[in-house]
Amino acid sequence: MFGFSTHEYDDEGFRTCNVTGLTIHRSAEDMVKLYGLTAIVALAIGGVFAFFVAMTRWELVSLLSPADFYTYLSMHAWNLLIFWMIFMEIAILYVGGAFVLGRRLSLPRLAKVGWVVMATGAVVVNAAIWTTEAPNQAPLLTSYVPLPSNWQFYAGAIVFILGAVVAALPFFATIWHERRENPNETLPLVTFGAFITGIVALESLVGGLITYVPTLLWRVGEFSTMDPAFYRQMYWIIGHGSQQINLLAMITVWYFLTHVLGGAEVASQKVSRTAFVLYLFFINLGAAHHLMSDPVVSTGWRMWNTSYAAYGAVLASMIHAFAIPAGLEAGRRAKGKGGGLFGWLWSSPWDDPGFSATIMSIILFGFLGGITGVMMGQMQLNMTWHNTLATVGHFHATVVTGTTLAFMGLAYYVLRLVFGRDWAMKPFAKIQPYLYAGAMSLLVLMMMYVGILFGVPRRHPSVMDIPGTEFSFAPAKPFFVVFGVAALLAILGGALFVLIAVASLLTGDRFDADSVGDVTRAAADGGDAKPIHEYSMRGTFTLCLVFLATFVVLWGLNWYLLSTVWQIGP
Amino acid sequence: MTDESTDAESARSDASASPIRAVTGLVGSAWSALKTVYYANSLSWRFLKSGTLLLFGFFLWAGANVLYSYNPDLAVLRYPMAYGFVLILYGPFHHLVVLPLAFRWRRDSGTRRTVGRKLPNAMLAVFLAVVLVLGTAPVGAMVVDFQSTLGSDGSDVSPDLICEGAETENGTEISCELSESEGVDRVVVTSGDTKLVDDADPPYEFTIRERELESVTGEKQFTVELEDEDGTMIRRYSRRLSMIEGA
């Protein structure tokens, strides 16, 4: 497809990847290319709008007028949170399914139809947002009723969601055929993770249809009213559910890339699979924190979703947080690549952007995104986070420093192993993950600071001077300077990724597996016959202790801040 | 790096010998691991350490600042605040510049070799001295004021908009008034693209007719904007006809 490939296939359309050892069929490979490239196009579009949004929130620049700000913010949100992510996630489903199982992609025509429908929906949504005029409002991501948006926007969203459902069906059909042919074999962990991702995706997408179909009918006048409380409850099934797809897809990518690039093994199949199953039952309930300030949900509903259900989801995250680095540590020790406490880390291929992006995604998602997510998902702490810029900081930590970084790492290897092209601009490719991760971390931290410490609101183009109020956020100005500079560096890092990807496709040399360097690190048969769980994981244990200590300190600090809001008693 | 099996065996033998020796062995291992991280000098590790220290510095500085703003009597908080503040710049500088330079100079001879050996610890001593000085006498930029979000320089203009509908011979009329008009210099009422009222005279009471209103998403509604003396919008109210009593 596209004429970029350098691979040759046998008469059946299969080839064997000489790095991963996977048997890959052309039907799946073509679709991975198609969806992956479309995702990168969406990333580029969303990144352009990121510049305008960031340079408006940095009020020293104040680039956009308030009216334009919402249009640009909507373009930024839909292209990055939805289109970049979901196109990439469909590609990940095909990698986790057909690639890992070594099968043809079932129903390949549906995959093409799905892409056409999704792309149509994406174009319609973009056009609808861009042509927003009064009385319509730019939808941002949430498009809360009764604020009206173009009817074309709702129609485009529905078309895109239907396209995503259609695109997911070939993956499920592939799994179904696999189970029919090999009923006694367990699915590989990466496939299992992709399968759970697919189920959560379908839950989320069905929630989207329940939300947008009635809303479209309301917008065109078929329904006289639309209950905002119903809308918000239903919307967050997809609004936050789509971000849970990101989470599961990202973790699946973590397992895959740490194995392929770092020689990781799975420390315990049962434990990791249990964590995925916990996600299946509990992760979507994390959406509840969006409704904590709404009057319509009961106390019981709040408590269930923000405590019991949250524990299930957080436990799953904690399991993965240990299992993935532990698998990397044990796998590398088994291959003789780790002595002492952190020898397995020293010897890791840090100059490989696929590896460095993955590891930084794991670290930053945990420290910045995970901890804050658990805190703001609590009924009480949510009061100090809700609708402040700190919330935006949280989801930039999860979706950008976590998911986007992991997907960039995957994309580097899609370029090499799927397109068969080596990276152009190699020195830049090596530093790109560090530049992007470092700048985004700083940006995220500043968002959290100004949100949680000063109460700076989200979705507002100008907060330094709000006429007619006593609020003054002027003390936050120094933080916004760091925010602005970090945003520019992060956008530069993102642009660099897109540039490397395009240059690699157009001018990259034919990829030779030998140039990976230490190819044996990917060999699953390295080391001796000792079971993997018998290798020391003390390095990971130490890192987890640091993580938990950070968690406890931040937790205590946030409760302290909440306690200063008001006083009970004399 | 020590050998895997040797590590494990020595730890086991230490633990069986005495718990105190086990603890000291553990502390010793932790210290040597910390030193290994400190001296790691590949480009990627320099960057990782710098980034970690930068974020840690920001975290310490902001965290200590928050606690200090609520507890100004706890002077001890100024030291972690100063440590974080200086670490933001010095942490990356130490690992990106000082250590690589020291390692390079150590391979030379003469004065460079001597300076190379002493430089990291000397710079750490300077760093700690600066922290102590700043903690004892904080400079303005280091202490962030989190308490002045509510200033006294502006007035909080937030009147209620009270509207009632009534049937008249001209059809339904909606009469509105503000609960207070202080700080308001002008009221503009629009429906769709049509301006219905432009009132610059307090107390800004106005009446509009239902037939003048345009429909948005099937409902007749209008918008009321309050402006201050500079012509800046300070409040905006949207009202649907169905929300108004008597309309």
Short mmCIF file of C-alpha atoms in Angstrom, two decimals, chain A residues 44-401:
data_model
loop_
_atom_site.label_atom_id
_atom_site.label_comp_id
_atom_site.label_asym_id
_atom_site.label_seq_id
_atom_site.Cartn_x
_atom_site.Cartn_y
_atom_site.Cartn_z
CA ALA A 44 -0.15 17.02 12.70
CA ILE A 45 -3.45 18.92 12.36
CA GLY A 46 -4.11 18.83 16.10
CA GLY A 47 -0.55 19.90 16.81
CA VAL A 48 -0.94 23.02 14.67
CA PHE A 49 -3.98 24.01 16.73
CA ALA A 50 -2.09 23.23 19.94
CA PHE A 51 0.17 26.17 19.10
CA PHE A 52 -2.76 28.60 18.88
CA VAL A 53 -4.40 27.28 22.04
CA ALA A 54 -1.22 27.39 24.13
CA MET A 55 -0.27 30.85 22.86
CA THR A 56 -3.71 32.11 23.87
CA ARG A 57 -3.63 30.63 27.36
CA TRP A 58 -0.21 32.23 27.76
CA GLU A 59 -1.73 35.66 28.06
CA LEU A 60 1.54 37.44 27.48
CA VAL A 61 0.91 36.48 23.83
CA SER A 62 -2.94 36.29 23.78
CA LEU A 63 -3.00 35.10 20.19
CA LEU A 64 -6.71 34.44 19.66
CA SER A 65 -9.92 36.31 20.41
CA PRO A 66 -12.29 34.59 22.87
CA ALA A 67 -14.66 33.56 20.06
CA ASP A 68 -11.87 32.00 17.99
CA PHE A 69 -10.34 30.33 21.02
CA TYR A 70 -13.22 27.89 21.37
CA THR A 71 -13.12 26.97 17.69
CA TYR A 72 -9.37 26.34 17.80
CA LEU A 73 -9.62 24.47 21.09
CA SER A 74 -12.34 22.26 19.60
CA MET A 75 -10.15 21.48 16.58
CA HIS A 76 -7.23 20.70 18.88
CA ALA A 77 -9.33 18.42 21.08
CA TRP A 78 -11.14 16.45 18.39
CA ASN A 79 -8.07 15.89 16.22
CA LEU A 80 -5.83 14.79 19.07
CA LEU A 81 -8.05 13.25 21.73
CA ILE A 82 -10.27 11.47 19.21
CA PHE A 83 -8.91 11.15 15.66
CA TRP A 84 -5.16 10.69 16.36
CA MET A 85 -5.94 8.26 19.15
CA ILE A 86 -8.68 6.16 17.64
CA PHE A 87 -7.12 5.75 14.18
CA MET A 88 -3.93 4.61 15.92
CA GLU A 89 -5.90 2.32 18.23
CA ILE A 90 -7.55 0.54 15.33
CA ALA A 91 -4.05 -0.04 13.92
CA ILE A 92 -3.04 -1.40 17.35
CA LEU A 93 -6.01 -3.79 17.33
CA TYR A 94 -4.82 -5.19 14.00
CA VAL A 95 -1.24 -5.49 15.32
CA GLY A 96 -2.43 -7.15 18.54
CA GLY A 97 -4.77 -9.43 16.62
CA ALA A 98 -3.67 -10.48 13.14
CA PHE A 99 0.07 -9.64 13.56
CA VAL A 100 0.62 -11.35 16.90
CA LEU A 101 -1.54 -14.36 16.02
CA GLY A 102 0.17 -14.71 12.62
CA ARG A 103 -3.13 -14.73 10.75
CA ARG A 104 -4.82 -13.00 7.86
CA LEU A 105 -7.03 -10.12 8.90
CA SER A 106 -10.59 -11.42 8.81
CA LEU A 107 -13.14 -9.33 6.88
CA PRO A 108 -10.47 -7.07 5.32
CA ARG A 109 -13.07 -5.22 3.24
CA LEU A 110 -14.82 -4.14 6.42
CA ALA A 111 -11.53 -2.67 7.59
CA LYS A 112 -11.44 -0.55 4.43
CA VAL A 113 -15.09 0.42 4.78
CA GLY A 114 -14.45 1.32 8.41
CA TRP A 115 -11.59 3.59 7.40
CA VAL A 116 -13.69 5.36 4.75
CA VAL A 117 -16.55 5.93 7.21
CA MET A 118 -14.21 7.08 10.00
CA ALA A 119 -12.31 9.41 7.69
CA THR A 120 -15.60 10.84 6.39
CA GLY A 121 -16.79 11.44 9.94
CA ALA A 122 -13.51 13.07 10.88
CA VAL A 123 -13.61 15.42 7.88
CA VAL A 124 -17.24 16.36 8.59
CA VAL A 125 -16.52 17.06 12.26
CA ASN A 126 -13.53 19.23 11.33
CA ALA A 127 -15.52 21.15 8.74
CA ALA A 128 -18.47 21.60 11.12
CA ILE A 129 -16.27 22.97 13.89
CA TRP A 130 -14.34 25.25 11.54
CA THR A 131 -17.53 26.77 10.08
CA THR A 132 -19.20 27.39 13.44
CA GLU A 133 -21.28 30.56 13.46
CA ALA A 134 -23.76 32.02 15.94
CA PRO A 135 -26.14 30.84 17.30
CA ASN A 136 -24.07 27.64 17.19
CA GLN A 137 -21.24 27.18 19.63
CA ALA A 138 -17.91 25.51 18.98
CA PRO A 139 -18.38 22.17 20.72
CA LEU A 140 -15.01 21.84 22.50
CA LEU A 141 -14.82 18.12 23.24
CA THR A 142 -17.93 17.88 25.36
CA SER A 143 -20.57 19.74 23.28
CA TYR A 144 -22.79 20.03 26.33
CA VAL A 145 -26.46 20.61 25.64
CA PRO A 146 -28.35 22.92 25.69
CA LEU A 147 -25.49 24.83 23.99
CA PRO A 148 -26.17 24.16 20.32
CA SER A 149 -23.52 23.14 17.79
CA ASN A 150 -23.87 22.62 14.03
CA TRP A 151 -26.09 19.63 13.27
CA GLN A 152 -23.30 18.55 10.92
CA PHE A 153 -21.01 18.22 13.93
CA TYR A 154 -23.30 15.71 15.65
CA ALA A 155 -23.82 13.87 12.34
CA GLY A 156 -20.06 13.73 11.76
CA ALA A 157 -19.46 12.41 15.27
CA ILE A 158 -22.08 9.67 14.73
CA VAL A 159 -20.55 8.70 11.39
CA PHE A 160 -17.07 8.56 12.92
CA ILE A 161 -18.28 6.39 15.81
CA LEU A 162 -20.08 4.02 13.44
CA GLY A 163 -16.90 3.83 11.36
CA ALA A 164 -14.85 2.93 14.44
CA VAL A 165 -17.33 0.15 15.30
CA VAL A 166 -17.09 -1.22 11.75
CA ALA A 167 -13.27 -0.98 11.83
CA ALA A 168 -13.15 -2.95 15.10
CA LEU A 169 -15.19 -5.85 13.68
CA PRO A 170 -12.34 -7.40 11.60
CA PHE A 171 -10.28 -7.59 14.80
CA PHE A 172 -13.03 -9.41 16.66
CA ALA A 173 -13.61 -11.68 13.66
CA THR A 174 -9.88 -12.52 13.63
CA ILE A 175 -10.03 -13.43 17.33
CA TRP A 176 -13.18 -15.50 16.73
CA HIS A 177 -11.53 -17.49 13.92
CA GLU A 178 -8.44 -18.02 16.09
CA ARG A 179 -10.53 -19.40 18.95
CA ARG A 180 -12.50 -21.65 16.57
CA GLU A 181 -9.34 -23.10 15.09
CA ASN A 182 -7.37 -23.32 18.36
CA PRO A 183 -9.97 -23.72 21.12
CA ASN A 184 -7.46 -25.07 23.64
CA GLU A 185 -4.81 -22.39 23.20
CA THR A 186 -4.67 -19.23 25.26
CA LEU A 187 -4.47 -15.92 23.45
CA PRO A 188 -1.05 -14.25 23.75
CA LEU A 189 -1.03 -11.48 26.36
CA VAL A 190 -0.72 -8.67 23.80
CA THR A 191 -3.71 -10.07 21.89
CA PHE A 192 -5.62 -10.48 25.15
CA GLY A 193 -4.88 -6.86 26.04
CA ALA A 194 -6.02 -5.73 22.60
CA PHE A 195 -9.17 -7.84 23.00
CA ILE A 196 -10.07 -6.16 26.31
CA THR A 197 -9.26 -2.81 24.67
CA GLY A 198 -11.69 -3.69 21.89
CA ILE A 199 -14.49 -4.53 24.34
CA VAL A 200 -13.98 -1.29 26.28
CA ALA A 201 -13.92 0.53 22.92
CA LEU A 202 -17.26 -0.94 21.91
CA GLU A 203 -18.80 0.01 25.29
CA SER A 204 -17.51 3.51 24.78
CA LEU A 205 -18.67 3.79 21.15
CA VAL A 206 -22.15 2.51 21.94
CA GLY A 207 -22.29 5.15 24.69
CA GLY A 208 -21.37 7.68 22.02
CA LEU A 209 -24.25 6.63 19.82
CA ILE A 210 -26.67 6.78 22.78
CA THR A 211 -25.41 10.32 23.33
CA TYR A 212 -25.14 11.80 19.87
CA VAL A 213 -28.13 10.28 18.05
CA PRO A 214 -30.74 11.88 20.37
CA THR A 215 -28.70 15.08 20.42
CA LEU A 216 -28.71 15.26 16.62
CA LEU A 217 -32.48 14.70 16.63
CA TRP A 218 -32.82 17.50 19.19
CA ARG A 219 -30.62 19.81 17.13
CA VAL A 220 -32.65 19.32 13.94
CA GLY A 221 -35.87 19.88 15.85
CA GLU A 222 -37.22 16.34 16.13
CA PHE A 223 -37.00 16.47 19.93
CA SER A 224 -38.27 19.61 21.63
CA THR A 225 -35.90 19.35 24.60
CA MET A 226 -32.81 17.47 25.65
CA ASP A 227 -32.15 16.80 29.32
CA PRO A 228 -28.65 18.17 30.11
CA ALA A 229 -28.25 15.72 33.00
CA PHE A 230 -29.03 12.74 30.74
CA TYR A 231 -26.65 14.12 28.13
CA ARG A 232 -23.78 14.55 30.58
CA GLN A 233 -24.24 11.11 32.08
CA MET A 234 -24.35 9.44 28.66
CA TYR A 235 -21.70 11.64 27.05
CA TRP A 236 -19.07 10.67 29.58
CA ILE A 237 -19.43 7.02 28.59
CA ILE A 238 -17.61 7.98 25.40
CA GLY A 239 -15.99 11.21 26.59
CA HIS A 240 -13.94 9.45 29.23
CA GLY A 241 -14.41 5.95 27.84
CA SER A 242 -12.46 6.89 24.72
CA GLN A 243 -9.59 7.90 26.98
CA GLN A 244 -9.79 4.51 28.70
CA ILE A 245 -9.30 2.92 25.28
CA ASN A 246 -6.13 5.01 25.09
CA LEU A 247 -5.06 3.64 28.46
CA LEU A 248 -5.59 0.00 27.53
CA ALA A 249 -4.07 0.38 24.08
CA MET A 250 -1.10 2.15 25.61
CA ILE A 251 -0.53 -0.63 28.16
CA THR A 252 -0.81 -3.22 25.39
CA VAL A 253 1.85 -1.26 23.48
CA TRP A 254 4.01 -1.17 26.62
CA TYR A 255 3.94 -4.97 26.89
CA PHE A 256 4.64 -5.34 23.17
CA LEU A 257 7.47 -2.83 22.81
CA THR A 258 9.28 -3.64 26.05
CA HIS A 259 9.38 -7.23 24.83
CA VAL A 260 10.43 -6.49 21.26
CA LEU A 261 12.94 -3.74 22.05
CA GLY A 262 14.04 -4.49 25.59
CA GLY A 263 13.76 -8.26 25.79
CA ALA A 264 11.06 -8.11 28.46
CA GLU A 265 9.16 -11.21 29.50
CA VAL A 266 5.81 -11.39 31.25
CA ALA A 267 6.52 -11.81 34.96
CA SER A 268 3.14 -13.45 35.53
CA GLN A 269 0.61 -14.07 32.78
CA LYS A 270 -2.22 -14.60 35.27
CA VAL A 271 -1.54 -11.43 37.21
CA SER A 272 -1.29 -9.26 34.09
CA ARG A 273 -4.45 -10.76 32.58
CA THR A 274 -6.30 -10.28 35.87
CA ALA A 275 -5.36 -6.61 35.72
CA PHE A 276 -6.84 -6.35 32.22
CA VAL A 277 -10.04 -8.02 33.42
CA LEU A 278 -10.25 -5.57 36.34
CA TYR A 279 -10.06 -2.76 33.78
CA LEU A 280 -12.90 -4.33 31.84
CA PHE A 281 -15.20 -4.10 34.86
CA PHE A 282 -14.05 -0.91 36.52
CA ILE A 283 -12.08 1.46 34.32
CA ASN A 284 -15.02 3.13 32.60
CA LEU A 285 -16.44 4.09 35.99
CA GLY A 286 -13.52 6.47 36.29
CA ALA A 287 -15.67 8.82 34.19
CA ALA A 288 -17.68 9.56 37.32
CA HIS A 289 -15.39 12.36 38.43
CA HIS A 290 -16.79 14.54 35.64
CA LEU A 291 -20.19 14.48 37.33
CA MET A 292 -19.02 15.12 40.90
CA SER A 293 -20.14 18.74 40.73
CA ASP A 294 -23.49 17.88 39.16
CA PRO A 295 -26.58 17.94 41.37
CA VAL A 296 -28.39 15.01 39.79
CA VAL A 297 -26.30 12.01 40.86
CA SER A 298 -26.98 10.41 44.24
CA THR A 299 -24.53 10.06 47.10
CA GLY A 300 -24.57 6.29 46.66
CA TRP A 301 -23.69 6.68 42.98
CA ARG A 302 -20.83 9.01 43.84
CA MET A 303 -19.44 6.76 46.56
CA TRP A 304 -19.62 3.59 44.50
CA ASN A 305 -17.92 5.12 41.48
CA THR A 306 -15.24 7.11 43.27
CA SER A 307 -14.29 4.55 45.89
CA TYR A 308 -15.17 0.89 45.36
CA ALA A 309 -15.08 0.96 41.57
CA ALA A 310 -12.02 3.21 41.58
CA TYR A 311 -10.14 0.72 43.77
CA GLY A 312 -10.68 -1.98 41.12
CA ALA A 313 -9.31 0.24 38.38
CA VAL A 314 -6.40 1.58 40.42
CA LEU A 315 -5.44 -1.91 41.55
CA ALA A 316 -5.24 -2.90 37.89
CA SER A 317 -3.04 0.09 37.10
CA MET A 318 -0.78 -0.68 40.06
CA ILE A 319 -0.41 -4.27 38.86
CA HIS A 320 0.65 -3.12 35.38
CA ALA A 321 2.92 -0.47 36.91
CA PHE A 322 4.86 -3.25 38.60
CA ALA A 323 4.43 -6.04 36.04
CA ILE A 324 5.79 -4.21 33.00
CA PRO A 325 9.09 -2.93 34.45
CA ALA A 326 9.41 -6.18 36.40
CA GLY A 327 9.02 -8.13 33.16
CA LEU A 328 11.67 -5.93 31.58
CA GLU A 329 14.02 -6.42 34.53
CA ALA A 330 13.53 -10.18 34.75
CA GLY A 331 13.74 -10.59 30.97
CA ARG A 332 16.99 -8.67 30.75
CA ARG A 333 18.48 -10.47 33.74
CA ALA A 334 17.55 -13.78 32.09
CA LYS A 335 19.48 -12.70 29.00
CA GLY A 336 22.50 -11.76 31.11
CA LYS A 337 21.96 -8.05 30.59
CA GLY A 338 21.47 -6.90 34.16
CA GLY A 339 23.65 -7.03 37.25
CA GLY A 340 23.20 -5.20 40.54
CA LEU A 341 20.12 -3.13 41.24
CA PHE A 342 19.76 -1.20 37.98
CA GLY A 343 22.11 -2.97 35.58
CA TRP A 344 19.12 -3.98 33.46
CA LEU A 345 18.41 -0.27 33.01
CA TRP A 346 22.00 0.81 32.25
CA SER A 347 22.28 -1.76 29.52
CA SER A 348 18.95 -0.84 27.93
CA PRO A 349 18.92 0.72 24.44
CA TRP A 350 18.25 4.30 25.50
CA ASP A 351 19.31 5.71 22.15
CA ASP A 352 16.49 3.78 20.45
CA PRO A 353 13.53 6.18 20.19
CA GLY A 354 11.07 3.28 20.26
CA PHE A 355 12.46 2.15 23.59
CA SER A 356 13.04 5.56 25.18
CA ALA A 357 9.55 6.75 24.19
CA THR A 358 8.02 3.64 25.75
CA ILE A 359 9.94 3.84 29.02
CA MET A 360 9.28 7.57 29.43
CA SER A 361 5.64 6.95 28.65
CA ILE A 362 5.54 4.41 31.50
CA ILE A 363 7.32 6.71 33.97
CA LEU A 364 5.46 9.92 33.11
CA PHE A 365 2.07 8.29 32.86
CA GLY A 366 2.55 6.81 36.32
CA PHE A 367 4.03 9.77 38.13
CA LEU A 368 2.14 12.60 36.44
CA GLY A 369 -1.02 11.09 34.99
CA GLY A 370 -1.79 8.12 37.21
CA ILE A 371 -1.32 9.72 40.61
CA THR A 372 -3.29 12.83 39.66
CA GLY A 373 -6.02 10.73 38.09
CA VAL A 374 -6.53 8.75 41.26
CA MET A 375 -6.59 11.95 43.33
CA MET A 376 -9.01 13.89 41.18
CA GLY A 377 -11.17 10.80 40.83
CA GLN A 378 -11.89 10.94 44.55
CA MET A 379 -15.19 12.46 45.59
CA GLN A 380 -13.63 14.87 48.08
CA LEU A 381 -10.38 15.86 46.34
CA ASN A 382 -12.29 16.41 43.11
CA MET A 383 -13.67 19.61 44.61
CA THR A 384 -10.29 21.31 44.37
CA TRP A 385 -9.56 19.98 40.86
CA HIS A 386 -12.87 20.22 39.06
CA ASN A 387 -12.84 22.45 35.96
CA THR A 388 -9.49 23.99 36.82
CA LEU A 389 -6.52 23.89 34.47
CA ALA A 390 -5.15 21.12 36.72
CA THR A 391 -7.70 18.76 35.14
CA VAL A 392 -6.27 19.65 31.74
CA GLY A 393 -2.83 18.97 33.21
CA HIS A 394 -3.98 15.53 34.32
CA PHE A 395 -5.29 14.44 30.94
CA HIS A 396 -2.30 15.88 29.10
CA ALA A 397 -0.19 13.75 31.43
CA THR A 398 -2.19 10.63 30.59
CA VAL A 399 -3.00 11.16 26.94
CA VAL A 400 0.12 13.04 25.84
CA THR A 401 3.08 12.08 28.04
#
